[in-house]
Coordinates of C-alpha atoms and ligand atoms in Angstrom, one line a residue:
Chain A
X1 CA 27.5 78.2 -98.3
X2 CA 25.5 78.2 -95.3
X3 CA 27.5 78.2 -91.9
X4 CA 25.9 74.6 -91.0
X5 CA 26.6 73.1 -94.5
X6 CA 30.8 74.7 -93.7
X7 CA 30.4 73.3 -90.4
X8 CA 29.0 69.7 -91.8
X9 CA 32.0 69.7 -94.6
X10 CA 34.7 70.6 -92.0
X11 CA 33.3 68.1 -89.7
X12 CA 33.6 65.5 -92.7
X13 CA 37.0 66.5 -93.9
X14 CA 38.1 65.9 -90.2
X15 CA 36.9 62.4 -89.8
X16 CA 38.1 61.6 -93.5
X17 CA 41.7 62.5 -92.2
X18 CA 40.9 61.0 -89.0
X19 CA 40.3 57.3 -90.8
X20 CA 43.4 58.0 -92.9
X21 CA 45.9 58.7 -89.8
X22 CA 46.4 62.0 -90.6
X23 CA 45.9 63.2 -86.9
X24 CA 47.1 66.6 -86.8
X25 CA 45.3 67.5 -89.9
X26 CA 41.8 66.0 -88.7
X27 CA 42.4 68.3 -85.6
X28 CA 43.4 71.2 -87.5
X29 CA 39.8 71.0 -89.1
X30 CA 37.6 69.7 -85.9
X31 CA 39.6 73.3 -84.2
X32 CA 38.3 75.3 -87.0
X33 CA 34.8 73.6 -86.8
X34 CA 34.6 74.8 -83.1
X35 CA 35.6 78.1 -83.8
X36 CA 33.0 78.8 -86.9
X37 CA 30.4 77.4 -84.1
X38 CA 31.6 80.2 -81.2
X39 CA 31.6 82.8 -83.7
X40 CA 28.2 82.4 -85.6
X41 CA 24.9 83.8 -83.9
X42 CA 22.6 82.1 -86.2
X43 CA 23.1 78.7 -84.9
X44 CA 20.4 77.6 -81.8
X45 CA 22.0 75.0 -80.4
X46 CA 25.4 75.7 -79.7
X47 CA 26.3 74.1 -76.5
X48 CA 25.0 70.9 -77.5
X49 CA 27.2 71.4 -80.9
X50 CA 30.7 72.3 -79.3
X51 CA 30.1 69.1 -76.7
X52 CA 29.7 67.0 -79.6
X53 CA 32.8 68.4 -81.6
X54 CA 34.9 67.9 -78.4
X55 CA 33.8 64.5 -78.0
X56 CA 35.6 63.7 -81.0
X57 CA 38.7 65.7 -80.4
X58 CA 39.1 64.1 -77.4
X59 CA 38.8 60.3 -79.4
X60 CA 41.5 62.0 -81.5
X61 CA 43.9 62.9 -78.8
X62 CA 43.2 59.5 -77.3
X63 CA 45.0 58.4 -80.6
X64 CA 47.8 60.9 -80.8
X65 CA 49.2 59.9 -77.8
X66 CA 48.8 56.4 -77.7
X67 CA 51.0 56.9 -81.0
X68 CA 53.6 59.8 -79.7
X69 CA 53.9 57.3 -76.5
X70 CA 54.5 54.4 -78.4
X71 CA 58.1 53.0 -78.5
X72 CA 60.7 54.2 -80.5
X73 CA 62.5 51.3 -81.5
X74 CA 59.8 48.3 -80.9
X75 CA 61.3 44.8 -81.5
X76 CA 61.0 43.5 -84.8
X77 CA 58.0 41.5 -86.4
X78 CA 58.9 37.5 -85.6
X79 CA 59.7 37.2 -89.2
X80 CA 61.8 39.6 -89.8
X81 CA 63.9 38.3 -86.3
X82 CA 63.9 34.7 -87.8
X83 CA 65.6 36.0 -90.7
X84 CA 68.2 37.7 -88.6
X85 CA 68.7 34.2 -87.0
X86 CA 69.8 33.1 -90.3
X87 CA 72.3 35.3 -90.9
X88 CA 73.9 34.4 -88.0
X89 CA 77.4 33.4 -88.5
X90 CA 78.1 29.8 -87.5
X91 CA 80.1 27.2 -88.8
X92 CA 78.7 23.7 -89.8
X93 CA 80.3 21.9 -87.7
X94 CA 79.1 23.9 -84.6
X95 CA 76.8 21.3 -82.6
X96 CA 73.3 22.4 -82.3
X97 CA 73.3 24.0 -79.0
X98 CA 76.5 26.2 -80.1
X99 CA 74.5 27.3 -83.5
X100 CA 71.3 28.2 -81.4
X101 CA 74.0 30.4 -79.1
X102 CA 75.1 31.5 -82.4
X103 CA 71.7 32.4 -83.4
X104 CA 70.8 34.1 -80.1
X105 CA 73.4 36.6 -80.4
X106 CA 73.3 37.7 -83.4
X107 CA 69.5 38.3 -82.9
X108 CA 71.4 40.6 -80.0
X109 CA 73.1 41.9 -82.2
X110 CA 70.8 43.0 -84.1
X111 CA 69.6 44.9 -81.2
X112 CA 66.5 42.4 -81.1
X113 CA 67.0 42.1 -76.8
X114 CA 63.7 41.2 -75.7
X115 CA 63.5 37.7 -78.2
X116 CA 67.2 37.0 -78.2
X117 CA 66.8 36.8 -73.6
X118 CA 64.1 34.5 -74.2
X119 CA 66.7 32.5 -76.8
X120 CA 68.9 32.7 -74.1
X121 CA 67.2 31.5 -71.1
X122 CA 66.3 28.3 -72.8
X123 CA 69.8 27.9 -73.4
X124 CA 71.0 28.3 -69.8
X125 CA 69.3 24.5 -69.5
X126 CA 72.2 23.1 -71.5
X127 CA 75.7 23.0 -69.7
X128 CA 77.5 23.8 -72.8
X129 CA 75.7 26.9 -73.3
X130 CA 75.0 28.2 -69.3
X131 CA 77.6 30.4 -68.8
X132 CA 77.6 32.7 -72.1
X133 CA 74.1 32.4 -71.9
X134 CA 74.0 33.7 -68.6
X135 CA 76.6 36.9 -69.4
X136 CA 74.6 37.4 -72.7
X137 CA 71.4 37.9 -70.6
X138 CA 73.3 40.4 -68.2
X139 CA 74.4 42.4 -71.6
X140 CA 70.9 42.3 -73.0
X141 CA 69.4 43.8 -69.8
X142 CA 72.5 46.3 -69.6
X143 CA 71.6 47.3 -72.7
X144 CA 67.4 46.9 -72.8
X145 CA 67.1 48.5 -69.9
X146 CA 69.6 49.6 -67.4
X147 CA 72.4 48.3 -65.1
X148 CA 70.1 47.8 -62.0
X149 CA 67.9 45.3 -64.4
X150 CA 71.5 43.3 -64.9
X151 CA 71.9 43.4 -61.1
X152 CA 68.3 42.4 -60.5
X153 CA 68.8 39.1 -62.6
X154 CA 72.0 38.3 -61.3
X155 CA 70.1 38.7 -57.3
X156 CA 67.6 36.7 -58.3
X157 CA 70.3 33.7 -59.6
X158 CA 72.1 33.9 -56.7
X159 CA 68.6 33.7 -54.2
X160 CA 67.5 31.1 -56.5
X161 CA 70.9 28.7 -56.4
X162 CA 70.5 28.5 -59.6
X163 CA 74.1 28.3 -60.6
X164 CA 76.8 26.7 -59.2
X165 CA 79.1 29.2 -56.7
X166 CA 82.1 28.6 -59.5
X167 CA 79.6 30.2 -61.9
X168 CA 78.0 32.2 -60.5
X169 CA 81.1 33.6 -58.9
X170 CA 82.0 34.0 -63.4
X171 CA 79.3 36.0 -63.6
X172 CA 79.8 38.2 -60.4
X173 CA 83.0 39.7 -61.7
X174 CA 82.0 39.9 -65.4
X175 CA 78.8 41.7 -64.0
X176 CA 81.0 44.0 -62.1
X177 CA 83.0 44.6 -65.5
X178 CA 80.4 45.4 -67.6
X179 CA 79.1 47.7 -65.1
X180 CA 82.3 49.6 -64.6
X181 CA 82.2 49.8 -68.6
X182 CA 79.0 51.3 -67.7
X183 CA 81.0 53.9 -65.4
X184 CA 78.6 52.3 -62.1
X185 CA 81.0 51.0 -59.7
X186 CA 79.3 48.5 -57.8
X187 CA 80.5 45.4 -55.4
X188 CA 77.7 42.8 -56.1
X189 CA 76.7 40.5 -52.9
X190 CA 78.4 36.9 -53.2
X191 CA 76.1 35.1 -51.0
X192 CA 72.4 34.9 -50.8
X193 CA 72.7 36.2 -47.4
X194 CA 75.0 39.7 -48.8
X195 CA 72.0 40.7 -50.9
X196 CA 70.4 42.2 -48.1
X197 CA 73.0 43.3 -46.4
X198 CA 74.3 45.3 -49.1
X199 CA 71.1 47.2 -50.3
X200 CA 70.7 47.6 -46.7
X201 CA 74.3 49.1 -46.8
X202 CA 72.6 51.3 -50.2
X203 CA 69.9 52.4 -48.5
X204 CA 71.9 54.0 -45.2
X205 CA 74.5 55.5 -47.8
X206 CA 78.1 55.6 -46.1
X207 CA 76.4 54.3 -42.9
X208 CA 80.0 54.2 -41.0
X209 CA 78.5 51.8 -38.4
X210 CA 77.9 48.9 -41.1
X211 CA 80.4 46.0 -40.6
X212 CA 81.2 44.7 -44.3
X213 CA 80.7 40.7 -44.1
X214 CA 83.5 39.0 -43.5
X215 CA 85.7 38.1 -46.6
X216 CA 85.8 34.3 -46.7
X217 CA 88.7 33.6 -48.8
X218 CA 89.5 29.6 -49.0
X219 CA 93.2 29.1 -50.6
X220 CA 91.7 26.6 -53.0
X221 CA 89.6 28.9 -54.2
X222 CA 90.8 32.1 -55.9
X223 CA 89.0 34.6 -58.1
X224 CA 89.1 33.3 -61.5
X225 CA 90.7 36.9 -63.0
X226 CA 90.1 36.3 -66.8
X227 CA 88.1 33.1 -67.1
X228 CA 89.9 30.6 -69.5
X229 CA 86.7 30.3 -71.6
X230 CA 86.3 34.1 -72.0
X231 CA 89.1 36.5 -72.4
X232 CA 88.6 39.9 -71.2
X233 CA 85.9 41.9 -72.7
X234 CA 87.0 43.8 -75.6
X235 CA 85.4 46.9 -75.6
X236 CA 87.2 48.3 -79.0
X237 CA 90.3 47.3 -81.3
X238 CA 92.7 48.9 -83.2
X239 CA 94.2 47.3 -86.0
X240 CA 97.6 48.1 -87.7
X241 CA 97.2 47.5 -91.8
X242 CA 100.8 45.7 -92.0
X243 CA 100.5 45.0 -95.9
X244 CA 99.1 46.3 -98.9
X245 CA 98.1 49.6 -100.5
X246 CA 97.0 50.8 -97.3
X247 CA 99.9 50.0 -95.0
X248 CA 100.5 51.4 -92.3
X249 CA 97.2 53.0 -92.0
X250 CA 95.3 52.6 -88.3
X251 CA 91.7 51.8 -87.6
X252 CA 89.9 51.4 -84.6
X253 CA 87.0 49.3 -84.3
X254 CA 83.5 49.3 -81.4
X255 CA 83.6 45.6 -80.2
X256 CA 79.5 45.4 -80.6
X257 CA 79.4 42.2 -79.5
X258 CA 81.6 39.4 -77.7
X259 CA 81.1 35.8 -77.6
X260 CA 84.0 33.8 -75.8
X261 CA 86.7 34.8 -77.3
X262 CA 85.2 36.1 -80.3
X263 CA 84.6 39.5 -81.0
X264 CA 82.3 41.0 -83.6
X265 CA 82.5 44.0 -85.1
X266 CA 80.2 46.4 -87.9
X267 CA 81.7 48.1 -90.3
X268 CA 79.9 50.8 -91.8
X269 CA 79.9 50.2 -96.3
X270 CA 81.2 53.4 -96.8
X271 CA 84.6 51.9 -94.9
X272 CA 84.4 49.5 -97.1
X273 CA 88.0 49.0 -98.3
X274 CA 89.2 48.4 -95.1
X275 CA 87.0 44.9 -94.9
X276 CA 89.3 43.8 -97.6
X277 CA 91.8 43.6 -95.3
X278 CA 89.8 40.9 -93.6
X279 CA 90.3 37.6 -95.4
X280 CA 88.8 34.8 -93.6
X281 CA 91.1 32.2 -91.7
X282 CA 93.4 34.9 -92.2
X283 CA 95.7 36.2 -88.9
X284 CA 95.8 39.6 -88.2
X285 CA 98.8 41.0 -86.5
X286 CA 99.2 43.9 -84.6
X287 CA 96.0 44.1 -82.3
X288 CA 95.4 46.6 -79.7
X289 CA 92.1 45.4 -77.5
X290 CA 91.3 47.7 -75.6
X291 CA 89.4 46.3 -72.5
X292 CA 88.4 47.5 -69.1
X293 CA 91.5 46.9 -67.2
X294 CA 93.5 47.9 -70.0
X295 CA 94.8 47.7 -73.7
X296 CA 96.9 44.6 -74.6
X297 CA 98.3 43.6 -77.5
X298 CA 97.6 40.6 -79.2
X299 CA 96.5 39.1 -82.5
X300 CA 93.6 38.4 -84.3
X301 CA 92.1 35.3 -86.7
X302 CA 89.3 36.1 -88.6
X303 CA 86.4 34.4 -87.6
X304 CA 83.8 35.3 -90.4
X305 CA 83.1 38.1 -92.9
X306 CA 79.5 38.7 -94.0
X307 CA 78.0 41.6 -95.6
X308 CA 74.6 42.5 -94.5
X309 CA 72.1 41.9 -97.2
X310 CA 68.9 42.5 -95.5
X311 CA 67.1 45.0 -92.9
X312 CA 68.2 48.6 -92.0
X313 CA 72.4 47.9 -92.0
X314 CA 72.0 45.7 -95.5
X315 CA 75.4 46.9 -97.0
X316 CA 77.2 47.4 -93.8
X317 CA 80.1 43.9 -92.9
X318 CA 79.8 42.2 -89.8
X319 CA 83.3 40.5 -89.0
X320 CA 83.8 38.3 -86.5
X321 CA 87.2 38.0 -85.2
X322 CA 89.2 35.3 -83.1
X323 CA 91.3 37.0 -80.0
X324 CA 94.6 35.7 -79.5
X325 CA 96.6 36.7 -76.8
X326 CA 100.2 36.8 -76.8
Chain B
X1 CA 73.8 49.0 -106.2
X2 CA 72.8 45.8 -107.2
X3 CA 74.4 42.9 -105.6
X4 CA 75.8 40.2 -108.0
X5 CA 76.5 36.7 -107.4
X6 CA 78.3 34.8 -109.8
X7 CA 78.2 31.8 -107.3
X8 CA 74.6 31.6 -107.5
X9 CA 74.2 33.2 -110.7
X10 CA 71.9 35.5 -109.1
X11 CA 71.7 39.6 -109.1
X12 CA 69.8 41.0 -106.4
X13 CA 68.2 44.4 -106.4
X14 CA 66.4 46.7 -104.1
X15 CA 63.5 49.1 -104.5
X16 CA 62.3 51.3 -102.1
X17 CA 58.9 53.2 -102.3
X18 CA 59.4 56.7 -100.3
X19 CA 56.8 59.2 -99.6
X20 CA 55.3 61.1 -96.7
X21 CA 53.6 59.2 -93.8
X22 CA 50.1 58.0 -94.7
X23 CA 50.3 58.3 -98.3
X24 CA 50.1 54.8 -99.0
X25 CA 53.5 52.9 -99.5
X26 CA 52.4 49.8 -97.0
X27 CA 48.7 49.9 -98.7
X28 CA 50.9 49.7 -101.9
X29 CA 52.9 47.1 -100.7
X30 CA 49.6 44.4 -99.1
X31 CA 47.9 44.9 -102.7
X32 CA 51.2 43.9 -104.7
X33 CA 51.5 41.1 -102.1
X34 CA 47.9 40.1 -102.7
X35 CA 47.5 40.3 -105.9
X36 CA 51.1 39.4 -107.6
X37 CA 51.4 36.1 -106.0
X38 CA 53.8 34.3 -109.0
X39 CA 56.1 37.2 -108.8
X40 CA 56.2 37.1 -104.9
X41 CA 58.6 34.6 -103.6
X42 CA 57.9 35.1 -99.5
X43 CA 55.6 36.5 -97.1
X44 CA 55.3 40.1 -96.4
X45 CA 56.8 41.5 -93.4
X46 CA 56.2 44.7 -91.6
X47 CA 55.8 46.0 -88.1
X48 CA 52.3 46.9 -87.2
X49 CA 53.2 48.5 -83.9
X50 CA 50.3 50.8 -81.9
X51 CA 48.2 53.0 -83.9
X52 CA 49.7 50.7 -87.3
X53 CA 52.2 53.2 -88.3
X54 CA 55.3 51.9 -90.0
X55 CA 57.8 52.5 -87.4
X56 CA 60.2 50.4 -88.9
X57 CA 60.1 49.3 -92.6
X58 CA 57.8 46.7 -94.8
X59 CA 59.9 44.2 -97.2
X60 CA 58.6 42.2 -99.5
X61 CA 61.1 39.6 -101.6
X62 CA 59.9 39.3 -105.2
X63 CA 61.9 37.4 -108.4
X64 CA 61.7 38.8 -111.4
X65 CA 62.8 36.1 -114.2
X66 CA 66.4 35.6 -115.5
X67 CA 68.9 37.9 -117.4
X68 CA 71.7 36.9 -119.1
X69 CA 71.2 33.5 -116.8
X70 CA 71.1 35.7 -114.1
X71 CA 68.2 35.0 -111.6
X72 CA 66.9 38.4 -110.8
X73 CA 65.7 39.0 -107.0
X74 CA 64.0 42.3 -105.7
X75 CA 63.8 43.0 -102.1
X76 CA 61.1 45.8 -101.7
X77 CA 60.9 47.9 -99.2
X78 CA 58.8 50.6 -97.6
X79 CA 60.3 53.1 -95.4
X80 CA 58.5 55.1 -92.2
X81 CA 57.2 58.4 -93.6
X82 CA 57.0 60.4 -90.2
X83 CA 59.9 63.1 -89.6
X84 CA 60.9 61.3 -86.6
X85 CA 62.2 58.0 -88.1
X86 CA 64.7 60.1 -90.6
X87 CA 67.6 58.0 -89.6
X88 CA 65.8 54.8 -90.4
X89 CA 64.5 56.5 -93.5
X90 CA 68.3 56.7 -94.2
X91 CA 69.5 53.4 -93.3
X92 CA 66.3 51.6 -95.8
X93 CA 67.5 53.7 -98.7
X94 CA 71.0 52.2 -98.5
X95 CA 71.9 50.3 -101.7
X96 CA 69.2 50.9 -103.5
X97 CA 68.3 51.1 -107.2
X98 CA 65.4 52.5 -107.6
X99 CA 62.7 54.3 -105.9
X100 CA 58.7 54.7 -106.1
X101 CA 57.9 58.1 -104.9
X102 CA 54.2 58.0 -103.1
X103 CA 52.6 61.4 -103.6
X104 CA 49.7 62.2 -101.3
X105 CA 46.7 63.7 -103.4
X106 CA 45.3 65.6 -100.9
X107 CA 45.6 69.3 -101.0
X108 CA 46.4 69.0 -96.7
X109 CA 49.3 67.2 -97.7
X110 CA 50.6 69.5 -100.4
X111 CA 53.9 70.5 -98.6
X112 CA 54.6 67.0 -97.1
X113 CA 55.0 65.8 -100.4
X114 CA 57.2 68.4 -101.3
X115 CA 59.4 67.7 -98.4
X116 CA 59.7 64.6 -98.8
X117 CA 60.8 64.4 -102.3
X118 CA 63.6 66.5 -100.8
X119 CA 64.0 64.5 -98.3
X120 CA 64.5 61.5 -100.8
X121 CA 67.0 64.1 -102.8
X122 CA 69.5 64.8 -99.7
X123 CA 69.3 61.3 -98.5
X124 CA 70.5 60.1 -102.1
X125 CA 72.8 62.6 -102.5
X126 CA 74.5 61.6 -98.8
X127 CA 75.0 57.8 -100.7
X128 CA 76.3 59.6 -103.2
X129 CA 73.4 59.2 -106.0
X130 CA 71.7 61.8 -107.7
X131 CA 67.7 62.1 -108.0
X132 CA 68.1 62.9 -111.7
X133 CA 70.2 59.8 -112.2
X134 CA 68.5 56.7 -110.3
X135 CA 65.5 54.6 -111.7
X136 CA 62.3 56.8 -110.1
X137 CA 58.3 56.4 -110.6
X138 CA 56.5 58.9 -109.5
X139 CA 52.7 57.8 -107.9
X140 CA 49.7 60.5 -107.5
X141 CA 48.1 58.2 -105.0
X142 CA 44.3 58.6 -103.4
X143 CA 42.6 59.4 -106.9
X144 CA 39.7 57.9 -105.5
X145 CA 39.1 60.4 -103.0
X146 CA 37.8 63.1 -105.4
X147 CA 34.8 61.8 -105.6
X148 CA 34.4 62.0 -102.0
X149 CA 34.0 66.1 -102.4
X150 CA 37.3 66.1 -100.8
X151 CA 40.0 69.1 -101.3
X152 CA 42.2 67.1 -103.3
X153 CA 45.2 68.5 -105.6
X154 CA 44.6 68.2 -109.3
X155 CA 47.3 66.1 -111.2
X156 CA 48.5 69.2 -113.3
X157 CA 49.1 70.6 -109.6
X158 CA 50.7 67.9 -108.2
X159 CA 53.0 67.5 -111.6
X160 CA 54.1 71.0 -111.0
X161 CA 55.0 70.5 -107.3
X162 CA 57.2 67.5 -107.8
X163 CA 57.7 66.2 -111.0
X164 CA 58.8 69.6 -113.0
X165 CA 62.4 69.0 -112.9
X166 CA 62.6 65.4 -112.6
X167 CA 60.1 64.6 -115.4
X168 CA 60.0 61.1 -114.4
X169 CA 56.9 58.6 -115.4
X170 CA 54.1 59.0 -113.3
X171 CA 50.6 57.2 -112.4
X172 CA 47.9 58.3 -111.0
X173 CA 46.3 55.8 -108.1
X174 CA 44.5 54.5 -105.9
X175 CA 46.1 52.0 -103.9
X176 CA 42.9 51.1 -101.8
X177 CA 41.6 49.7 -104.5
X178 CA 44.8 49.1 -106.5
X179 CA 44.3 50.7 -109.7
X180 CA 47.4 52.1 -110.8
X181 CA 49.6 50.2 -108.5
X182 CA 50.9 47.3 -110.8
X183 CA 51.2 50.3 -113.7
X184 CA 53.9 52.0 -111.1
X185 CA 55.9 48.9 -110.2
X186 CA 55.8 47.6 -113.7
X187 CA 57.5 50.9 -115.0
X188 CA 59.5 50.9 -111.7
X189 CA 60.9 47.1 -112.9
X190 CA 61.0 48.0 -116.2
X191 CA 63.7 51.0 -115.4
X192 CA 65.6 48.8 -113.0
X193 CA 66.1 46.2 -115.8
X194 CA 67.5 49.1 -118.1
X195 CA 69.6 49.9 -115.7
X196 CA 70.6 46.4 -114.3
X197 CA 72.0 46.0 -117.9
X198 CA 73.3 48.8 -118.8
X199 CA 75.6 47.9 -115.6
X200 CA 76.2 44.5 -116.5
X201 CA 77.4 45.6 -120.1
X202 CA 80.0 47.9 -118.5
X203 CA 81.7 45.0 -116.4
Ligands
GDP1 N1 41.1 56.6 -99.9 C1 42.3 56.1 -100.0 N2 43.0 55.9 -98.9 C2 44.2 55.3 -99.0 C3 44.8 55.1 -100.2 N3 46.0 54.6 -100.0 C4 46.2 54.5 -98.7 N4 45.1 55.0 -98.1 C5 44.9 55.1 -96.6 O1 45.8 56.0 -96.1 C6 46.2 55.6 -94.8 C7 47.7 55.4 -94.8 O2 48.1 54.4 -95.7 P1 49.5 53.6 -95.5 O3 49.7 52.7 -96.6 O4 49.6 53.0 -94.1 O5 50.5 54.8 -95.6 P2 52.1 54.8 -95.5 O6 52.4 55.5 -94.2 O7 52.6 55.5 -96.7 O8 52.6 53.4 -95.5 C8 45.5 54.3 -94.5 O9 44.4 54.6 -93.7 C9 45.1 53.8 -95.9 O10 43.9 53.0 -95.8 C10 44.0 55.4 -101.4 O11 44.5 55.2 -102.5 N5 42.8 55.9 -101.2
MG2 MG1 53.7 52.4 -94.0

C-alpha cells in the first residue's frame, strides 16, 4: 500500500471511531496518521497535510473534554424523577399539600436536589408546608453544594422578610445544626441589619475592635430549643433486636433523611433480615438517636417499609420510622 | 431474583444488557422500543447527558404475557459501559435475572470486551451469582461495519475471546439497523421463562 492510500485509511478509521464515540481510539489513529506524514519524504505537501490532521484532533479534544468535564452524577431524566415521586411513601389520608411534601423529599432522597428545591419552593407558599420546606431547601443546598450555599439562602430570607421572625428564627438554629453536623461552626446574623455586620466581622478575622450587636433578648420570647414540630435531627439510630431469632443483636442505622419527626432510613438487601424486624405500625423499643447535642433514648413506630423496586438501589428497603421520645 | 407478587398475581423480572461503552446497549434498547411496541408497556427512559453517553442507566418496562396466571413484567435495563461509572454498573445489576452481553466487533475494541465480560463475572459473583449459572445471550454487535473495509474481529475470533467457556447462545448484529436484535432478546426471554419456572416449581 502506498503511504497516501495508509494515510487515507487511517484518516478514515479515525473519523469512523470518531462518529461512534470511541474518542481515544479515533486519536490513537489521527496520532499515527501524523506521524506516517513526518516520517515519509515522498509526500509534497506536508505542512498543509499535518494542519489539516490537527484540525481534526483538535475537534476531537473539543469532545473529550466537554465529556471528561461533564458531571458526574447529572440529575435524572424527568421521567425517571416522576417515578421516584411515586414511590414516595405517603399515606392516603395525607392532604394534598402533605403528599406533594412527601413527594418532594423522597425525590431528595433520591439524591434528585436540583428538582426536589424547585418542589420545595413552590411549597413554601402553603402555610402547612413553609417551614419543612424551608429546612428541606437548607439540606438540599448543604448537600448540592456546600454550607455557604445553605447560608446564602437563609441571608437572602432574612433580607427579603420573607418569613416571619418566629420562623425564621426555626430555621436559624436548625441552620446552625446542620452546619455543626457539617463540623462549620457558624453564628448566623438574626436581623437583616447583622448580615453585614457579621461578614464584615469574617472578613477582618478576630478583628478585637468589633462590638458584637447587642443581644436583644425579650422574656416573651425564648429560643425555641427543639421545635415542637420537629424533634432534634437524628443523624443515626441504633436499634436493640428485643425479640426473635436475632435478639439481642445491635444495628446502627445513617438517618438519610428526616421529615418532622420522621426519620428515614436505607437499608442495604444484603441486610435484609434485619428489615424483618420492621413490621409496619409496629413499636420499636430500645432506640438510641443519636443527634447533634447528643444520644437520647427513645422509641420508635414504624412509619413505612418499602422495598425499592426501580432505579440504581431497586432491592435495597427504605423504612420510615416515627420518633418517640420518652 | 425475580420479584413475585401474589397480591397482584404478578412476577416481575429484570434484564440487564452489559457490555463495554459504545458497543451498542442504548442503540439496542431505542430499536426494541421502536419496533416492539405491543410488548412495550411505557416510554423509554435514559439520560442523554453532554456528549450522549449513558452516564446513568436506560430502562425500558416491557410485559411479557402470563404464566401460571402470573402477569409477567420485565424492567430492562442498560448500564454505563465507561470504567468510571463501575459503582453504578454495580448497583443496575442488582437483582437481576438475566443478562445480554454486547460485544463490540471491532478489532480496537478487542480487549474492552474482554474486560468487560469480567467485569460482568466479578460483579455477579459479589451478588453471589455465577456467570455459568444465570440466563446470558451473548451479542456480536456492529456486523455491518465489515463492509465498511473496517478492522473488524471475525465471529470465530470473537467466539474464542468470550464465549469459549461460557458457550452461551450468541447472535451476530447490527443494532443500527436492528438485525439481530429481536433474535438476542427473544432467546434472552426465552431463558428467563426457563428459569422463571423452574423457580416457581421449586416453591
Ligand atoms: N455501525 C454501527 N454502529 C453502531 C451499532 N450499534 C451502535 N452503534 C453506534 O455506536 C455508538 C455507541 O452506541 P450506544 O448504543 O450509545 O452504545 P452503549 O454505550 O453501549 O449504549 C453510537 O454512535 C451508535 O450509533 C451497529 O450495529 N453498527
Ligand atoms: Mg448507553
Amino acid at each position: 500500500m502506498s503511504v497516501v492510500k495508509k494515510i487515507k485509511a487511517l484518516l478514515k478509521e479515525a473519523e469512523m471511531y470518531h462518529s461512534q464515540g470511541l474518542l481515544y481510539e479515533a486519536m490513537a489513529k489521527y496520532n499515527d496518521a501524523t506521524e506516517l506524514v513526518q516520517k515519509s519524504d515522498q509526500l509534497k505537501d506536508k505542512p498543509a497535510l499535518i494542519g489539516g490532521i490537527s484540525k481534526k484532533i483538535n475537534t476531537l479534544k473539543k469532545d473529550i473534554s466537554r465529556i471528561e468535564l461533564a458531571p458526574k452524577k447529572p440529575e435524572m431524566s424527568t421521567n425517571i424523577q416522576d417515578l421516584i415521586k411515586k414511590m414516595s411513601l405517603f399515606s392516603p389520608d395525607l392532604d394534598e399539600d402533605a403528599k406533594a411534601l412527601d413527594a418532594a423529599v423522597t425525590l431528595a432522597k433520591f439524591g434528585q436536589f436540583k428538582r426536589a428545591i424547585s418542589e420545595f419552593n413552590t411549597l413554601l407558599k402553603k402555610d402547612s408546608t413553609r417551614i419543612p420546606a424551608a429546612k428541606n431547601i437548607l439540606r438540599c443546598h448543604i448537600a448540592l453544594y456546600s454550607s455557604n450555599d445553605a447560608v446564602a439562602q437563609y441571608q437572602t430570607w432574612l433580607s427579603e422578610d420573607a418569613f416571619h421572625p418566629d420562623q425564621l428564627d426555626k430555621l436559624r438554629i436548625f441552620l446552625e445544626n446542620q452546619l455543626k453536623r457539617e463540623g462549620v461552626e457558624k453564628t448566623l446574623p438574626k436581623t437583616k441589619d447583622q448580615i453585614i455586620e457579621i461578614s464584615a466581622e469574617a472578613s477582618a478575622e478576630a478583628d478585637e475592635e468589633h462590638v458584637p450587636a447587642p443581644e436583644i433578648t425579650d422574656e416573651e420570647h425564648h429560643e425555641p430549643a427543639a421545635e415542637s414540630e420537629d424533634v432534634l435531627d437524628v443523624n443515626s439510630l441504633g436499634i436493640t433486636v428485643d425479640d426473635g431469632p436475632q435478639k439481642g443483636n445491635v444495628y446502627e442505622f445513617k438517618v438519610r433523611f428526616q421529615l418532622g419527626k420522621v426519620v428515614s432510613l436505607l437499608i442495604p438487601s444484603r441486610e435484609k433480615d434485619v428489615v424483618e424486624n420492621f413490621k409496619v405500625g409496629s413499636e420499636i423499643h430500645n432506640v438510641q438517636y443519636y443527634t447533634n447535642v447528643g444520644l437520647f433514648n427513645g422509641s420508635g413506630l414504624v412509619a413505612a417499609v418499602k422495598e425499592i423496586t426501580i432505579g440504581p438501589l431497586r432491592g435495597d428497603f427504605c423504612v420510615d420510622i416515627e420518633v418517640v421520645v420518652h | 431474583m425475580a420479584i413475585l407478587n401474589f397480591k397482584k398475581r404478578q412476577i416481575e423480572c429484570k434484564i440487564v444488557y452489559y457490555g463495554p461503552g459504545r458497543s451498542g446497549k442504548t442503540t439496542n434498547m431505542e430499536y426494541v422500543y421502536r419496533t416492539y411496541t405491543k410488548q412495550v408497556t411505557g416510554d423509554m427512559v435514559s439520560i442523554d447527558t453532554e456528549g450522549d453517553r449513558t452516564l446513568f442507566f436506560d430502562f425500558l418496562p416491557m410485559g411479557l404475557g402470563e404464566i401460571k396466571g402470573f402477569d409477567v413484567k420485565v424492567q430492562v435495563y442498560t448500564v454505563p459501559g465507561q470504567v468510571q461509572y463501575r459503582s453504578t454498573r454495580k448497583l443496575v445489576l442488582k437483582g437481576v435475572d438475566a443478562v445480554i452481553f454486547v460485544a463490540d466487533s471491532l478489532a480496537v475494541r478487542r480487549e474492552k470486551n474482554m474486560l468487560s465480560l469480567k467485569d460482568l463475572q466479578h460483579n455477579l459473583k459479589e451478588y453471589g451469582i455465577s456467570i455459568f449459572k444465570i440466563p446470558l445471550v451473548m451479542q456480536h454487535n456492529k456486523r455491518d461495519l465489515v463492509s465498511e473495509a473496517l478492522p473488524i474481529m471475525s465471529l470465530e475470533q470473537m467466539e474464542k475471546d468470550l464465549n469459549r467457556q461460557l458457550k452461551v447462545p450468541s447472535f451476530p448484529a447490527s443494532a443500527l439497523t436492528g438485525k439481530g436484535v429481536g433474535a438476542t432478546l427473544k432467546e434472552c426471554l426465552k431463558l428467563t421463562l426457563v428459569s422463571l419456572k423452574k423457580e416457581m416449581k421449586l416453591e
